[in-house]
Amino acid sequence: MKVGILGGGQLARMIALAGYPLGLKFIVLDPDANAGAAGLSEHLLGAYDDPALLAELAEKADVVTYEFENVPAHVAEFLSSHTLVYPPAGALAVAQDRLLEKNFFRELGIGTAPFAAADSLADLENAMADIGYPAILKSRRMGYDGKGQAVLRSAADLAAAWDSMQGAAAIVEGFVDFQREVSIIAARSPSGEIAYYPLSENRHRGGILRIAECCDKDPAQSLAEDYVRRLLEKLDYVGVVALELFDAGGTLLANEFAPRVHNSGHWTIEGSETSQFENHLRAILNLPLGSTAPRGYAAMVNFIGGLADDAQLLNIANAHLHLYDKVPRKGRKVAHATIRTDSEAAYRAGLQQLADLAAAADNS
Ligand code: AMP
């Protein structure tokens, strides 16, 4: 079987690494000659919407998946009409637009921060009467890692925040005073079987994920599973999804979902019986899903902008290094490390050491 992937970055790389033991072959479409998955797959070098390359991808792959959600609608449509594409194009359409996404959560009875559409400065001013300060203005489309966002602390911030959207349609959201950010990763197969991972507790800085910790038997697990199940079933979803939630005093509010494998699930590579990457492949190939049971304590630390010394990192007991084969650049995710152990004390100590190395290497 050959799996096609739109995008050849680190997520595609880790999908391919998980697929080799299953005897799978891969073909990626990516405009970067040095794409991280290129060495592990046949590489179609060119634009994501190049008609000839898309036709070749559809022709050669038994199933096509993707590693980013901003796949143009016409590309998803073209691929879907020529081959199997999972997750389905309908999930992309919702995840690409923060307003559709928040309305979708509301329709499913999943809590969110108060929100309103803002297509003009006048809309924004009107909406603030209901939303209240502080709030966040976000572009509806093409936002990730906190990009295309402005914090609103008072009416004095509105005009500049609106200008920063450069005319793009936006959504304004009330600022959630959360205790923590969590995500739930789940996989669904075409038969409707669903596997849920333990919650990840996620720490961000500057809008970028830094640390994700596996939270086994978390009190919020069953509500998070209920929310993600509603989403998966409504979208007739196939593959791995990540639902990001704010935990505000026991109330879970959905922020967004990613229709793909997710950075907050990288600890599953060593920390779970079956990784999110393998379960994504099992789901899209209609194979039985693997156990998501945690293997002791597990966490992941991102390396952003710079790398640690390999030997120093690997000298930390129970640590594992995952390099993305990317040239370090300010703000760029270049690697992650995981820690997995049965000892809580060793876990705490190792996680702190990894976090210190990442902080020292960080130039984001
Ligand atoms: P996003 O691009 O929507 O994932 O936002 C990036 C980060 O900004 C989130 O992980 C939160 O830390 C923060 N954030 C986004 N929306 C809100 C909100 N409504 N209230 C509080 N913090 C938020």
CSV table of C-alpha atoms and ligand atoms in Angstrom, one decimal:
chain,number,residue,atom,x,y,z
A,1,MET,CA,0.0,0.0,0.0
A,2,LYS,CA,1.2,3.5,-0.8
A,3,VAL,CA,0.1,6.5,1.3
A,4,GLY,CA,0.2,9.9,-0.2
A,5,ILE,CA,0.7,12.9,2.1
A,6,LEU,CA,0.2,16.5,1.2
A,7,GLY,CA,3.1,18.2,2.9
A,8,GLY,CA,6.5,16.7,3.7
A,9,GLY,CA,7.4,18.3,7.0
A,10,GLN,CA,8.0,16.7,10.4
A,11,LEU,CA,4.5,15.4,10.7
A,12,ALA,CA,4.7,13.5,7.4
A,13,ARG,CA,8.2,12.3,8.5
A,14,MET,CA,6.8,10.8,11.7
A,15,ILE,CA,3.8,9.3,9.8
A,16,ALA,CA,6.3,7.6,7.4
A,17,LEU,CA,8.5,6.4,10.3
A,18,ALA,CA,5.4,4.8,11.9
A,19,GLY,CA,4.4,3.2,8.6
A,20,TYR,CA,7.6,1.4,7.7
A,21,PRO,CA,7.1,-1.5,10.2
A,22,LEU,CA,3.6,-1.9,8.6
A,23,GLY,CA,5.3,-2.3,5.2
A,24,LEU,CA,3.8,0.9,3.9
A,25,LYS,CA,5.3,3.1,1.2
A,26,PHE,CA,4.9,6.9,1.0
A,27,ILE,CA,4.7,9.6,-1.5
A,28,VAL,CA,4.7,13.3,-0.4
A,29,LEU,CA,4.0,16.5,-2.3
A,30,ASP,CA,6.0,19.4,-0.9
A,31,PRO,CA,7.5,22.5,-2.5
A,32,ASP,CA,10.7,22.2,-0.4
A,33,ALA,CA,13.5,20.1,-1.9
A,34,ASN,CA,14.8,19.6,1.7
A,35,ALA,CA,11.4,18.6,3.2
A,36,GLY,CA,11.9,16.4,6.3
A,37,ALA,CA,10.0,13.5,4.9
A,38,ALA,CA,11.7,13.6,1.5
A,39,GLY,CA,14.3,11.0,2.4
A,40,LEU,CA,11.7,8.6,3.6
A,41,SER,CA,9.3,8.7,0.6
A,42,GLU,CA,9.0,9.4,-3.1
A,43,HIS,CA,9.0,13.2,-3.3
A,44,LEU,CA,6.8,15.2,-5.7
A,45,LEU,CA,8.6,18.5,-5.7
A,46,GLY,CA,6.3,21.4,-6.4
A,47,ALA,CA,3.3,23.5,-5.3
A,48,TYR,CA,0.4,22.0,-3.3
A,49,ASP,CA,-2.0,23.0,-6.0
A,50,ASP,CA,0.1,22.0,-9.0
A,51,PRO,CA,-2.5,20.1,-11.2
A,52,ALA,CA,-0.1,17.6,-12.7
A,53,LEU,CA,1.5,16.7,-9.4
A,54,LEU,CA,-1.8,16.3,-7.7
A,55,ALA,CA,-2.9,14.0,-10.5
A,56,GLU,CA,0.3,12.0,-10.0
A,57,LEU,CA,-0.2,11.9,-6.3
A,58,ALA,CA,-3.9,10.7,-6.7
A,59,GLU,CA,-2.8,8.1,-9.2
A,60,LYS,CA,0.1,6.6,-7.2
A,61,ALA,CA,-1.4,6.7,-3.7
A,62,ASP,CA,-4.0,4.2,-2.4
A,63,VAL,CA,-5.1,6.8,0.1
A,64,VAL,CA,-4.1,10.5,0.5
A,65,THR,CA,-3.8,12.3,3.8
A,66,TYR,CA,-2.3,15.6,4.8
A,67,GLU,CA,-0.2,17.2,7.5
A,68,PHE,CA,-1.7,20.7,7.6
A,69,GLU,CA,-5.3,21.9,7.5
A,70,ASN,CA,-4.9,24.9,5.1
A,71,VAL,CA,-5.3,22.7,2.1
A,72,PRO,CA,-7.2,24.7,-0.6
A,73,ALA,CA,-10.8,23.5,-1.0
A,74,HIS,CA,-10.3,22.8,-4.7
A,75,VAL,CA,-7.3,20.7,-4.0
A,76,ALA,CA,-9.2,18.6,-1.5
A,77,GLU,CA,-12.1,18.3,-4.0
A,78,PHE,CA,-9.8,17.2,-6.8
A,79,LEU,CA,-8.1,14.6,-4.7
A,80,SER,CA,-11.3,13.3,-3.3
A,81,SER,CA,-12.8,12.8,-6.8
A,82,HIS,CA,-9.7,10.7,-7.8
A,83,THR,CA,-8.8,8.7,-4.7
A,84,LEU,CA,-9.6,8.1,-1.1
A,85,VAL,CA,-8.8,11.2,1.0
A,86,TYR,CA,-8.8,11.0,4.8
A,87,PRO,CA,-9.7,12.9,7.0
A,88,PRO,CA,-12.7,14.0,4.8
A,89,ALA,CA,-12.7,17.4,3.0
A,90,GLY,CA,-15.7,18.5,5.1
A,91,ALA,CA,-13.5,18.5,8.3
A,92,LEU,CA,-10.9,20.7,6.5
A,93,ALA,CA,-13.5,23.2,5.5
A,94,VAL,CA,-14.7,23.6,9.2
A,95,ALA,CA,-11.2,23.6,10.7
A,96,GLN,CA,-9.9,26.2,8.2
A,97,ASP,CA,-12.3,28.9,9.4
A,98,ARG,CA,-12.5,29.9,13.1
A,99,LEU,CA,-16.0,31.2,12.8
A,100,LEU,CA,-17.4,28.0,11.1
A,101,GLU,CA,-15.5,26.0,13.7
A,102,LYS,CA,-16.9,27.9,16.7
A,103,ASN,CA,-20.4,27.6,15.3
A,104,PHE,CA,-19.9,23.9,14.7
A,105,PHE,CA,-18.9,23.5,18.4
A,106,ARG,CA,-21.9,25.4,19.4
A,107,GLU,CA,-24.2,23.2,17.2
A,108,LEU,CA,-22.7,20.1,18.9
A,109,GLY,CA,-23.3,21.5,22.4
A,110,ILE,CA,-19.6,21.9,23.0
A,111,GLY,CA,-18.8,24.9,25.2
A,112,THR,CA,-16.7,27.8,23.8
A,113,ALA,CA,-15.6,31.3,24.8
A,114,PRO,CA,-18.2,33.9,23.9
A,115,PHE,CA,-17.5,34.8,20.2
A,116,ALA,CA,-18.8,37.0,17.4
A,117,ALA,CA,-18.0,37.6,13.8
A,118,ALA,CA,-16.1,40.9,13.0
A,119,ASP,CA,-16.1,41.8,9.3
A,120,SER,CA,-15.5,45.5,10.0
A,121,LEU,CA,-14.3,47.9,12.8
A,122,ALA,CA,-18.0,48.8,13.4
A,123,ASP,CA,-18.9,45.1,13.8
A,124,LEU,CA,-16.1,44.7,16.3
A,125,GLU,CA,-17.2,47.8,18.3
A,126,ASN,CA,-20.7,46.5,18.4
A,127,ALA,CA,-19.7,42.9,19.4
A,128,MET,CA,-17.6,44.2,22.3
A,129,ALA,CA,-20.7,45.3,24.1
A,130,ASP,CA,-21.6,41.6,24.5
A,131,ILE,CA,-18.1,40.0,24.6
A,132,GLY,CA,-16.5,42.3,27.2
A,133,TYR,CA,-12.8,42.9,27.9
A,134,PRO,CA,-10.3,41.4,27.8
A,135,ALA,CA,-10.9,39.7,24.4
A,136,ILE,CA,-8.9,38.3,21.4
A,137,LEU,CA,-9.4,39.3,17.8
A,138,LYS,CA,-8.3,36.5,15.4
A,139,SER,CA,-8.3,36.3,11.7
A,140,ARG,CA,-10.9,33.7,10.6
A,141,ARG,CA,-8.5,31.9,8.2
A,142,MET,CA,-4.8,31.0,8.0
A,143,GLY,CA,-4.0,31.5,11.7
A,144,TYR,CA,-1.8,29.1,13.7
A,145,ASP,CA,0.5,29.3,16.7
A,146,GLY,CA,-1.1,32.6,17.7
A,147,LYS,CA,-0.4,34.3,14.4
A,148,GLY,CA,-3.1,36.8,13.1
A,149,GLN,CA,-4.2,37.6,16.6
A,150,ALA,CA,-4.5,40.7,18.7
A,151,VAL,CA,-5.4,41.1,22.4
A,152,LEU,CA,-8.1,43.7,23.2
A,153,ARG,CA,-7.8,45.1,26.7
A,154,SER,CA,-10.0,48.2,26.3
A,155,ALA,CA,-11.8,50.2,23.6
A,156,ALA,CA,-8.6,52.0,22.9
A,157,ASP,CA,-7.1,48.8,21.4
A,158,LEU,CA,-9.9,48.3,18.8
A,159,ALA,CA,-8.8,50.4,15.9
A,160,ALA,CA,-5.1,49.2,15.9
A,161,ALA,CA,-6.2,45.6,16.4
A,162,TRP,CA,-8.6,45.8,13.5
A,163,ASP,CA,-5.9,47.4,11.3
A,164,SER,CA,-3.6,44.5,12.1
A,165,MET,CA,-6.1,42.1,10.5
A,166,GLN,CA,-5.4,44.0,7.2
A,167,GLY,CA,-9.0,43.7,6.1
A,168,ALA,CA,-9.3,40.0,6.7
A,169,ALA,CA,-12.6,38.7,8.1
A,170,ALA,CA,-12.1,38.1,11.8
A,171,ILE,CA,-13.7,36.6,14.9
A,172,VAL,CA,-13.6,38.2,18.3
A,173,GLU,CA,-13.5,35.9,21.4
A,174,GLY,CA,-13.8,36.6,25.1
A,175,PHE,CA,-10.5,35.9,26.9
A,176,VAL,CA,-10.8,32.7,28.9
A,177,ASP,CA,-9.3,32.8,32.3
A,178,PHE,CA,-8.3,29.1,32.1
A,179,GLN,CA,-6.4,27.0,34.7
A,180,ARG,CA,-4.7,25.0,32.0
A,181,GLU,CA,-4.8,24.1,28.3
A,182,VAL,CA,-5.5,20.5,27.4
A,183,SER,CA,-6.0,18.6,24.2
A,184,ILE,CA,-7.6,15.2,23.4
A,185,ILE,CA,-6.3,13.2,20.5
A,186,ALA,CA,-8.5,10.5,19.1
A,187,ALA,CA,-8.6,8.2,16.0
A,188,ARG,CA,-11.7,7.0,14.2
A,189,SER,CA,-11.8,4.3,11.5
A,190,PRO,CA,-14.2,4.0,8.6
A,191,SER,CA,-16.2,1.5,10.6
A,192,GLY,CA,-16.8,4.0,13.4
A,193,GLU,CA,-14.4,2.5,15.9
A,194,ILE,CA,-12.8,5.3,18.0
A,195,ALA,CA,-9.7,5.2,20.1
A,196,TYR,CA,-9.0,8.0,22.6
A,197,TYR,CA,-5.7,9.0,24.0
A,198,PRO,CA,-5.2,10.2,27.6
A,199,LEU,CA,-5.5,14.0,27.8
A,200,SER,CA,-2.4,16.1,27.1
A,201,GLU,CA,-1.8,19.1,29.3
A,202,ASN,CA,-0.1,21.7,27.1
A,203,ARG,CA,2.1,24.6,28.1
A,204,HIS,CA,2.4,27.4,25.5
A,205,ARG,CA,4.6,30.5,25.4
A,206,GLY,CA,4.3,33.2,22.8
A,207,GLY,CA,1.3,31.3,21.3
A,208,ILE,CA,3.6,28.3,20.6
A,209,LEU,CA,3.4,24.9,22.3
A,210,ARG,CA,6.4,24.2,24.5
A,211,ILE,CA,5.6,21.2,26.6
A,212,ALA,CA,2.8,18.5,26.4
A,213,GLU,CA,2.4,16.1,29.3
A,214,CYS,CA,0.3,12.9,29.3
A,215,CYS,CA,-2.4,13.1,32.0
A,216,ASP,CA,-3.5,9.6,32.7
A,217,LYS,CA,-6.9,9.2,34.4
A,218,ASP,CA,-7.5,12.9,34.3
A,219,PRO,CA,-10.9,14.1,35.8
A,220,ALA,CA,-11.6,15.9,32.5
A,221,GLN,CA,-11.0,12.8,30.4
A,222,SER,CA,-14.6,11.6,30.0
A,223,LEU,CA,-16.0,15.0,29.1
A,224,ALA,CA,-13.2,15.6,26.6
A,225,GLU,CA,-13.9,12.1,25.1
A,226,ASP,CA,-17.6,12.9,24.8
A,227,TYR,CA,-16.9,16.2,23.0
A,228,VAL,CA,-14.4,14.7,20.5
A,229,ARG,CA,-16.8,11.8,19.8
A,230,ARG,CA,-19.5,14.2,18.9
A,231,LEU,CA,-17.2,16.0,16.5
A,232,LEU,CA,-15.9,12.8,14.9
A,233,GLU,CA,-19.3,11.3,14.4
A,234,LYS,CA,-20.8,14.5,13.0
A,235,LEU,CA,-18.0,14.8,10.4
A,236,ASP,CA,-18.0,11.1,9.7
A,237,TYR,CA,-14.3,11.5,10.4
A,238,VAL,CA,-11.6,9.1,9.5
A,239,GLY,CA,-8.0,9.5,10.9
A,240,VAL,CA,-6.5,11.2,13.9
A,241,VAL,CA,-8.0,14.5,15.2
A,242,ALA,CA,-6.8,16.8,18.0
A,243,LEU,CA,-9.3,18.9,19.9
A,244,GLU,CA,-7.8,21.8,21.9
A,245,LEU,CA,-9.6,22.8,25.1
A,246,PHE,CA,-9.4,25.3,27.9
A,247,ASP,CA,-10.0,23.9,31.3
A,248,ALA,CA,-11.6,26.7,33.3
A,249,GLY,CA,-12.4,25.4,36.7
A,250,GLY,CA,-13.8,22.0,35.6
A,251,THR,CA,-15.6,23.6,32.6
A,252,LEU,CA,-14.1,22.6,29.3
A,253,LEU,CA,-14.3,25.2,26.5
A,254,ALA,CA,-13.2,24.2,22.9
A,255,ASN,CA,-10.6,26.5,21.3
A,256,GLU,CA,-10.0,24.7,18.0
A,257,PHE,CA,-9.5,21.3,16.4
A,258,ALA,CA,-6.8,20.1,14.1
A,259,PRO,CA,-7.8,17.5,11.5
A,260,ARG,CA,-4.5,15.7,11.6
A,261,VAL,CA,-1.8,14.3,13.9
A,262,HIS,CA,-0.8,17.0,16.4
A,263,ASN,CA,2.2,18.4,18.2
A,264,SER,CA,0.6,17.8,21.6
A,265,GLY,CA,0.5,14.1,20.8
A,266,HIS,CA,4.2,13.6,20.1
A,267,TRP,CA,4.7,12.0,23.5
A,268,THR,CA,2.6,9.0,22.2
A,269,ILE,CA,5.6,7.8,20.2
A,270,GLU,CA,7.2,6.3,23.3
A,271,GLY,CA,4.5,7.1,25.8
A,272,SER,CA,1.6,5.2,24.4
A,273,GLU,CA,1.2,1.5,23.4
A,274,THR,CA,0.4,2.8,19.8
A,275,SER,CA,1.5,6.2,18.7
A,276,GLN,CA,-0.9,8.8,17.2
A,277,PHE,CA,1.1,8.4,13.9
A,278,GLU,CA,0.5,4.6,13.7
A,279,ASN,CA,-3.1,4.9,14.7
A,280,HIS,CA,-3.6,7.6,12.0
A,281,LEU,CA,-2.3,5.1,9.4
A,282,ARG,CA,-4.4,2.3,10.9
A,283,ALA,CA,-7.5,4.4,10.7
A,284,ILE,CA,-7.1,5.7,7.1
A,285,LEU,CA,-6.2,2.2,5.9
A,286,ASN,CA,-9.2,0.7,7.7
A,287,LEU,CA,-7.1,-1.5,9.9
A,288,PRO,CA,-8.0,-2.2,13.6
A,289,LEU,CA,-6.9,0.6,15.9
A,290,GLY,CA,-4.1,0.0,18.4
A,291,SER,CA,-4.3,0.4,22.2
A,292,THR,CA,-3.8,4.0,23.3
A,293,ALA,CA,-2.9,2.9,26.9
A,294,PRO,CA,-0.1,5.1,28.4
A,295,ARG,CA,3.2,3.5,29.1
A,296,GLY,CA,4.0,5.1,32.5
A,297,TYR,CA,4.7,8.8,32.8
A,298,ALA,CA,5.3,10.6,29.5
A,299,ALA,CA,5.8,14.1,28.1
A,300,MET,CA,7.2,16.0,25.1
A,301,VAL,CA,9.3,19.1,25.0
A,302,ASN,CA,9.6,21.1,21.8
A,303,PHE,CA,12.9,22.6,20.5
A,304,ILE,CA,12.1,25.9,18.9
A,305,GLY,CA,14.7,27.9,17.0
A,306,GLY,CA,17.7,25.9,18.1
A,307,LEU,CA,18.9,22.4,19.1
A,308,ALA,CA,20.5,21.1,22.2
A,309,ASP,CA,23.7,19.1,22.1
A,310,ASP,CA,22.6,15.5,21.1
A,311,ALA,CA,24.9,13.8,23.6
A,312,GLN,CA,23.9,16.0,26.5
A,313,LEU,CA,20.2,15.4,25.7
A,314,LEU,CA,20.6,11.7,25.3
A,315,ASN,CA,22.5,11.5,28.5
A,316,ILE,CA,19.2,12.2,30.3
A,317,ALA,CA,17.8,9.0,31.6
A,318,ASN,CA,14.6,7.9,29.7
A,319,ALA,CA,14.8,10.7,27.1
A,320,HIS,CA,14.4,10.2,23.4
A,321,LEU,CA,15.3,12.7,20.7
A,322,HIS,CA,13.4,13.3,17.5
A,323,LEU,CA,15.2,15.5,15.0
A,324,TYR,CA,13.2,16.9,12.1
A,325,ASP,CA,16.2,17.4,9.7
A,326,LYS,CA,15.4,21.1,9.5
A,327,VAL,CA,17.8,24.0,9.5
A,328,PRO,CA,17.3,26.0,12.8
A,329,ARG,CA,15.7,29.4,12.3
A,330,LYS,CA,14.1,31.8,14.7
A,331,GLY,CA,10.7,30.5,15.8
A,332,ARG,CA,11.0,27.2,13.8
A,333,LYS,CA,10.2,23.8,15.4
A,334,VAL,CA,13.3,21.8,14.7
A,335,ALA,CA,13.0,18.8,17.1
A,336,HIS,CA,11.2,17.4,20.1
A,337,ALA,CA,12.3,15.2,22.9
A,338,THR,CA,10.2,12.8,24.9
A,339,ILE,CA,10.6,11.4,28.3
A,340,ARG,CA,9.0,8.1,29.3
A,341,THR,CA,9.5,6.2,32.6
A,342,ASP,CA,7.6,4.3,35.2
A,343,SER,CA,9.1,6.3,38.0
A,344,GLU,CA,7.4,9.6,38.8
A,345,ALA,CA,10.6,11.0,40.4
A,346,ALA,CA,12.7,10.2,37.3
A,347,TYR,CA,9.9,11.7,35.1
A,348,ARG,CA,9.9,15.0,37.0
A,349,ALA,CA,13.7,15.3,37.0
A,350,GLY,CA,14.0,14.3,33.3
A,351,LEU,CA,11.3,16.6,32.2
A,352,GLN,CA,12.9,19.5,34.0
A,353,GLN,CA,16.2,18.8,32.4
A,354,LEU,CA,14.7,18.6,28.9
A,355,ALA,CA,12.8,21.9,29.6
A,356,ASP,CA,16.0,23.6,30.6
A,357,LEU,CA,17.8,22.4,27.5
A,358,ALA,CA,15.0,23.6,25.3
A,359,ALA,CA,14.9,27.0,27.0
A,360,ALA,CA,18.6,27.4,26.5
A,361,ALA,CA,18.3,26.5,22.8
A,362,ASP,CA,15.2,28.6,22.2
A,363,ASN,CA,15.5,31.8,20.2
A,364,SER,CA,11.8,32.2,19.3
B,1,AMP,P1,-4.9,29.6,18.8
B,1,AMP,O1,-4.1,30.1,17.6
B,1,AMP,O2,-6.4,29.9,18.7
B,1,AMP,O3,-4.6,28.1,19.1
B,1,AMP,O4,-4.4,30.4,20.1
B,1,AMP,C1,-3.0,30.2,20.5
B,1,AMP,C2,-3.0,30.4,22.0
B,1,AMP,O5,-3.5,31.6,22.4
B,1,AMP,C3,-3.8,29.3,22.8
B,1,AMP,O6,-3.1,28.1,22.9
B,1,AMP,C4,-4.1,30.1,24.1
B,1,AMP,O7,-2.9,30.0,24.9
B,1,AMP,C5,-4.3,31.5,23.7
B,1,AMP,N1,-5.7,31.8,23.4
B,1,AMP,C6,-6.4,31.7,22.2
B,1,AMP,N2,-7.7,32.0,22.4
B,1,AMP,C7,-7.8,32.3,23.7
B,1,AMP,C8,-9.0,32.8,24.4
B,1,AMP,N3,-10.2,32.9,23.9
B,1,AMP,N4,-8.8,33.0,25.7
B,1,AMP,C9,-7.6,32.9,26.3
B,1,AMP,N5,-6.5,32.5,25.6
B,1,AMP,C10,-6.6,32.2,24.3
